mmCIF file with all atom_site columns, C-alpha atoms in Angstrom:
data_model
loop_
_atom_site.group_PDB
_atom_site.id
_atom_site.type_symbol
_atom_site.label_atom_id
_atom_site.label_alt_id
_atom_site.label_comp_id
_atom_site.label_asym_id
_atom_site.label_entity_id
_atom_site.label_seq_id
_atom_site.pdbx_PDB_ins_code
_atom_site.Cartn_x
_atom_site.Cartn_y
_atom_site.Cartn_z
_atom_site.occupancy
_atom_site.B_iso_or_equiv
_atom_site.pdbx_formal_charge
_atom_site.auth_seq_id
_atom_site.auth_comp_id
_atom_site.auth_asym_id
_atom_site.auth_atom_id
_atom_site.pdbx_PDB_model_num
ATOM 1   C CA . GLN C 1 1   ? -12.378 -2.933  15.233  1.00 85.00 ? 1   GLN C CA 1
ATOM 2   C CA . VAL C 1 2   ? -10.677 -2.654  12.173  1.00 85.00 ? 2   VAL C CA 1
ATOM 3   C CA . GLN C 1 3   ? -7.690  -1.015  12.117  1.00 91.00 ? 3   GLN C CA 1
ATOM 4   C CA . LEU C 1 4   ? -4.989  -0.799  9.522   1.00 96.00 ? 4   LEU C CA 1
ATOM 5   C CA . VAL C 1 5   ? -1.623  0.901   10.586  1.00 97.00 ? 5   VAL C CA 1
ATOM 6   C CA . GLU C 1 6   ? 0.750   1.709   7.653   1.00 98.00 ? 6   GLU C CA 1
ATOM 7   C CA . SER C 1 7   ? 4.790   2.240   8.634   1.00 98.00 ? 7   SER C CA 1
ATOM 8   C CA . GLY C 1 8   ? 8.032   2.618   6.811   1.00 98.00 ? 8   GLY C CA 1
ATOM 9   C CA . GLY C 1 9   ? 7.906   5.946   5.102   1.00 98.00 ? 9   GLY C CA 1
ATOM 10  C CA . GLY C 1 10  ? 10.292  8.338   4.910   1.00 98.00 ? 10  GLY C CA 1
ATOM 11  C CA . SER C 1 11  ? 12.229  11.157  2.968   1.00 98.00 ? 11  SER C CA 1
ATOM 12  C CA . VAL C 1 12  ? 14.916  9.853   0.436   1.00 98.00 ? 12  VAL C CA 1
ATOM 13  C CA . GLN C 1 13  ? 16.483  11.123  -2.399  1.00 98.00 ? 13  GLN C CA 1
ATOM 14  C CA . PRO C 1 14  ? 15.508  10.181  -6.133  1.00 98.00 ? 14  PRO C CA 1
ATOM 15  C CA . GLY C 1 15  ? 16.718  6.671   -6.728  1.00 98.00 ? 15  GLY C CA 1
ATOM 16  C CA . GLY C 1 16  ? 16.221  5.679   -3.185  1.00 98.00 ? 16  GLY C CA 1
ATOM 17  C CA . SER C 1 17  ? 14.312  2.754   -2.327  1.00 98.00 ? 17  SER C CA 1
ATOM 18  C CA . LEU C 1 18  ? 11.917  2.252   1.100   1.00 98.00 ? 18  LEU C CA 1
ATOM 19  C CA . ARG C 1 19  ? 9.723   -0.523  2.415   1.00 98.00 ? 19  ARG C CA 1
ATOM 20  C CA . LEU C 1 20  ? 6.553   0.096   3.682   1.00 98.00 ? 20  LEU C CA 1
ATOM 21  C CA . SER C 1 21  ? 4.403   -2.180  5.647   1.00 98.00 ? 21  SER C CA 1
ATOM 22  C CA . CYS C 1 22  ? 0.961   -2.576  6.827   1.00 98.00 ? 22  CYS C CA 1
ATOM 23  C CA . ALA C 1 23  ? 0.022   -4.472  9.996   1.00 98.00 ? 23  ALA C CA 1
ATOM 24  C CA . ALA C 1 24  ? -3.759  -5.479  9.567   1.00 97.00 ? 24  ALA C CA 1
ATOM 25  C CA . SER C 1 25  ? -6.130  -6.557  12.262  1.00 96.00 ? 25  SER C CA 1
ATOM 26  C CA . LEU C 1 26  ? -8.447  -7.990  9.800   1.00 94.00 ? 26  LEU C CA 1
ATOM 27  C CA . ARG C 1 27  ? -10.351 -11.066 11.041  1.00 93.00 ? 27  ARG C CA 1
ATOM 28  C CA . ASN C 1 28  ? -9.478  -13.884 8.379   1.00 94.00 ? 28  ASN C CA 1
ATOM 29  C CA . PHE C 1 29  ? -6.774  -11.517 6.760   1.00 96.00 ? 29  PHE C CA 1
ATOM 30  C CA . ARG C 1 30  ? -6.292  -13.924 4.104   1.00 96.00 ? 30  ARG C CA 1
ATOM 31  C CA . TYR C 1 31  ? -9.535  -14.016 2.419   1.00 97.00 ? 31  TYR C CA 1
ATOM 32  C CA . PHE C 1 32  ? -9.202  -10.063 1.780   1.00 97.00 ? 32  PHE C CA 1
ATOM 33  C CA . HIS C 1 33  ? -7.556  -8.879  -1.262  1.00 98.00 ? 33  HIS C CA 1
ATOM 34  C CA . MET C 1 34  ? -5.646  -6.100  0.190   1.00 98.00 ? 34  MET C CA 1
ATOM 35  C CA . ALA C 1 35  ? -3.934  -2.804  -1.784  1.00 98.00 ? 35  ALA C CA 1
ATOM 36  C CA . TRP C 1 36  ? -1.518  0.080   -1.648  1.00 98.00 ? 36  TRP C CA 1
ATOM 37  C CA . TYR C 1 37  ? -3.021  3.622   -2.242  1.00 98.00 ? 37  TYR C CA 1
ATOM 38  C CA . ARG C 1 38  ? -1.423  6.899   -2.255  1.00 98.00 ? 38  ARG C CA 1
ATOM 39  C CA . GLN C 1 39  ? -2.519  10.528  -2.014  1.00 98.00 ? 39  GLN C CA 1
ATOM 40  C CA . ALA C 1 40  ? -0.268  12.926  -3.615  1.00 97.00 ? 40  ALA C CA 1
ATOM 41  C CA . PRO C 1 41  ? -0.622  16.785  -2.607  1.00 92.00 ? 41  PRO C CA 1
ATOM 42  C CA . GLU C 1 42  ? -3.859  17.950  -3.895  1.00 94.00 ? 42  GLU C CA 1
ATOM 43  C CA . LYS C 1 43  ? -4.550  15.133  -5.445  1.00 97.00 ? 43  LYS C CA 1
ATOM 44  C CA . GLN C 1 44  ? -7.256  12.079  -5.614  1.00 97.00 ? 44  GLN C CA 1
ATOM 45  C CA . ARG C 1 45  ? -6.125  8.925   -3.350  1.00 97.00 ? 45  ARG C CA 1
ATOM 46  C CA . GLU C 1 46  ? -4.965  6.527   -5.940  1.00 98.00 ? 46  GLU C CA 1
ATOM 47  C CA . LEU C 1 47  ? -4.586  2.805   -6.241  1.00 98.00 ? 47  LEU C CA 1
ATOM 48  C CA . VAL C 1 48  ? -0.979  2.029   -6.363  1.00 98.00 ? 48  VAL C CA 1
ATOM 49  C CA . ALA C 1 49  ? -0.793  -2.156  -6.370  1.00 98.00 ? 49  ALA C CA 1
ATOM 50  C CA . ARG C 1 50  ? -3.131  -5.086  -5.198  1.00 98.00 ? 50  ARG C CA 1
ATOM 51  C CA . ILE C 1 51  ? -2.526  -8.527  -4.035  1.00 98.00 ? 51  ILE C CA 1
ATOM 52  C CA . ASP C 1 52  ? -5.804  -10.578 -4.294  1.00 96.00 ? 52  ASP C CA 1
ATOM 53  C CA . THR C 1 53  ? -6.631  -13.417 -1.754  1.00 95.00 ? 53  THR C CA 1
ATOM 54  C CA . SER C 1 54  ? -4.095  -15.915 -4.751  1.00 92.00 ? 54  SER C CA 1
ATOM 55  C CA . VAL C 1 55  ? -1.114  -14.098 -3.941  1.00 92.00 ? 55  VAL C CA 1
ATOM 56  C CA . THR C 1 56  ? -1.331  -12.463 -7.405  1.00 95.00 ? 56  THR C CA 1
ATOM 57  C CA . PRO C 1 57  ? -0.292  -8.752  -7.559  1.00 97.00 ? 57  PRO C CA 1
ATOM 58  C CA . THR C 1 58  ? -1.442  -6.277  -9.932  1.00 98.00 ? 58  THR C CA 1
ATOM 59  C CA . TYR C 1 59  ? 0.392   -2.727  -10.110 1.00 98.00 ? 59  TYR C CA 1
ATOM 60  C CA . ALA C 1 60  ? -0.701  0.912   -11.402 1.00 98.00 ? 60  ALA C CA 1
ATOM 61  C CA . ASP C 1 61  ? 1.197   1.882   -14.764 1.00 97.00 ? 61  ASP C CA 1
ATOM 62  C CA . SER C 1 62  ? 3.196   4.584   -13.042 1.00 96.00 ? 62  SER C CA 1
ATOM 63  C CA . VAL C 1 63  ? 4.837   1.976   -10.888 1.00 97.00 ? 63  VAL C CA 1
ATOM 64  C CA . LYS C 1 64  ? 5.214   -1.144  -12.524 1.00 97.00 ? 64  LYS C CA 1
ATOM 65  C CA . GLY C 1 65  ? 8.703   -2.712  -12.649 1.00 97.00 ? 65  GLY C CA 1
ATOM 66  C CA . ARG C 1 66  ? 9.427   -0.463  -9.922  1.00 98.00 ? 66  ARG C CA 1
ATOM 67  C CA . PHE C 1 67  ? 6.912   -1.167  -6.825  1.00 98.00 ? 67  PHE C CA 1
ATOM 68  C CA . THR C 1 68  ? 6.641   -4.624  -5.400  1.00 98.00 ? 68  THR C CA 1
ATOM 69  C CA . ILE C 1 69  ? 3.810   -5.933  -3.031  1.00 98.00 ? 69  ILE C CA 1
ATOM 70  C CA . SER C 1 70  ? 3.398   -8.614  -0.834  1.00 98.00 ? 70  SER C CA 1
ATOM 71  C CA . ARG C 1 71  ? 1.710   -10.096 1.850   1.00 98.00 ? 71  ARG C CA 1
ATOM 72  C CA . ASP C 1 72  ? 2.163   -12.607 5.040   1.00 97.00 ? 72  ASP C CA 1
ATOM 73  C CA . ASN C 1 73  ? -1.076  -14.253 6.003   1.00 97.00 ? 73  ASN C CA 1
ATOM 74  C CA . THR C 1 74  ? 0.615   -15.647 8.666   1.00 96.00 ? 74  THR C CA 1
ATOM 75  C CA . LYS C 1 75  ? 1.446   -12.202 10.259  1.00 97.00 ? 75  LYS C CA 1
ATOM 76  C CA . ASN C 1 76  ? -1.523  -10.483 8.818   1.00 97.00 ? 76  ASN C CA 1
ATOM 77  C CA . THR C 1 77  ? 1.211   -7.700  7.142   1.00 98.00 ? 77  THR C CA 1
ATOM 78  C CA . VAL C 1 78  ? 1.337   -6.430  3.483   1.00 98.00 ? 78  VAL C CA 1
ATOM 79  C CA . HIS C 1 79  ? 4.316   -4.903  2.154   1.00 98.00 ? 79  HIS C CA 1
ATOM 80  C CA . LEU C 1 80  ? 5.212   -2.488  -0.327  1.00 98.00 ? 80  LEU C CA 1
ATOM 81  C CA . GLN C 1 81  ? 8.820   -2.389  -1.489  1.00 98.00 ? 81  GLN C CA 1
ATOM 82  C CA . ILE C 1 82  ? 9.327   0.880   -3.478  1.00 98.00 ? 82  ILE C CA 1
ATOM 83  C CA . ASN C 1 83  ? 12.517  1.392   -5.511  1.00 98.00 ? 83  ASN C CA 1
ATOM 84  C CA . SER C 1 84  ? 13.844  3.737   -8.095  1.00 98.00 ? 84  SER C CA 1
ATOM 85  C CA . LEU C 1 85  ? 11.588  6.280   -6.692  1.00 98.00 ? 85  LEU C CA 1
ATOM 86  C CA . LYS C 1 86  ? 10.925  9.373   -8.084  1.00 97.00 ? 86  LYS C CA 1
ATOM 87  C CA . PRO C 1 87  ? 9.707   12.963  -7.110  1.00 97.00 ? 87  PRO C CA 1
ATOM 88  C CA . GLU C 1 88  ? 6.179   12.156  -8.382  1.00 96.00 ? 88  GLU C CA 1
ATOM 89  C CA . ASP C 1 89  ? 6.090   9.319   -5.896  1.00 98.00 ? 89  ASP C CA 1
ATOM 90  C CA . THR C 1 90  ? 5.707   11.698  -3.032  1.00 98.00 ? 90  THR C CA 1
ATOM 91  C CA . ALA C 1 91  ? 2.525   11.417  -1.147  1.00 98.00 ? 91  ALA C CA 1
ATOM 92  C CA . VAL C 1 92  ? 0.958   9.474   1.565   1.00 98.00 ? 92  VAL C CA 1
ATOM 93  C CA . TYR C 1 93  ? 0.615   5.769   0.946   1.00 98.00 ? 93  TYR C CA 1
ATOM 94  C CA . TYR C 1 94  ? -2.317  3.841   2.738   1.00 98.00 ? 94  TYR C CA 1
ATOM 95  C CA . CYS C 1 95  ? -3.289  0.227   2.924   1.00 97.00 ? 95  CYS C CA 1
ATOM 96  C CA . ASN C 1 96  ? -7.020  -1.020  2.669   1.00 98.00 ? 96  ASN C CA 1
ATOM 97  C CA . ILE C 1 97  ? -8.686  -3.626  1.427   1.00 98.00 ? 97  ILE C CA 1
ATOM 98  C CA . TYR C 1 98  ? -9.589  -4.540  -2.404  1.00 97.00 ? 98  TYR C CA 1
ATOM 99  C CA . PRO C 1 99  ? -11.902 -2.617  -3.019  1.00 97.00 ? 99  PRO C CA 1
ATOM 100 C CA . PRO C 1 100 ? -11.408 -0.013  -0.197  1.00 97.00 ? 100 PRO C CA 1
ATOM 101 C CA . ASP C 1 101 ? -13.703 0.243   2.786   1.00 96.00 ? 101 ASP C CA 1
ATOM 102 C CA . ASN C 1 102 ? -14.076 3.734   3.567   1.00 95.00 ? 102 ASN C CA 1
ATOM 103 C CA . ALA C 1 103 ? -13.856 2.890   7.301   1.00 95.00 ? 103 ALA C CA 1
ATOM 104 C CA . TYR C 1 104 ? -10.579 1.155   7.114   1.00 96.00 ? 104 TYR C CA 1
ATOM 105 C CA . TRP C 1 105 ? -8.737  4.068   6.173   1.00 96.00 ? 105 TRP C CA 1
ATOM 106 C CA . GLY C 1 106 ? -5.591  4.500   8.620   1.00 95.00 ? 106 GLY C CA 1
ATOM 107 C CA . LYS C 1 107 ? -3.079  7.445   8.907   1.00 96.00 ? 107 LYS C CA 1
ATOM 108 C CA . GLY C 1 108 ? -0.767  6.527   6.467   1.00 98.00 ? 108 GLY C CA 1
ATOM 109 C CA . THR C 1 109 ? 2.909   6.675   6.058   1.00 98.00 ? 109 THR C CA 1
ATOM 110 C CA . LEU C 1 110 ? 4.488   9.829   4.183   1.00 98.00 ? 110 LEU C CA 1
ATOM 111 C CA . VAL C 1 111 ? 6.930   9.256   1.562   1.00 98.00 ? 111 VAL C CA 1
ATOM 112 C CA . THR C 1 112 ? 8.910   12.282  0.286   1.00 98.00 ? 112 THR C CA 1
ATOM 113 C CA . VAL C 1 113 ? 11.450  11.951  -2.584  1.00 98.00 ? 113 VAL C CA 1
ATOM 114 C CA . SER C 1 114 ? 13.390  14.951  -3.326  1.00 96.00 ? 114 SER C CA 1
ATOM 115 C CA . SER C 1 115 ? 16.965  15.571  -3.556  1.00 93.00 ? 115 SER C CA 1
#
């Protein structure tokens, strides 16, 4: 059974940083495009960043220059370094494959940005 377990969220002040991690129990992990998504209160889930099998990253315009996605195929993990956090980054962050599989959504990790 596939499990994607997110961690690393927390409460930070504007301008702060966090490093999110996702541990994936995906067989042949290196053959999957991976991504981070987020869902803010009362909003739809959105794609934040993705990293393909050739380790090429792509970012939503709203996070370009502030977020960095990376992957470690030896540990089946995906990370999201988030810097210069803004209140509008407040959301539950999830990892999944890209495009997402609804069966793979985990519990996510909550990021709260407030002063």
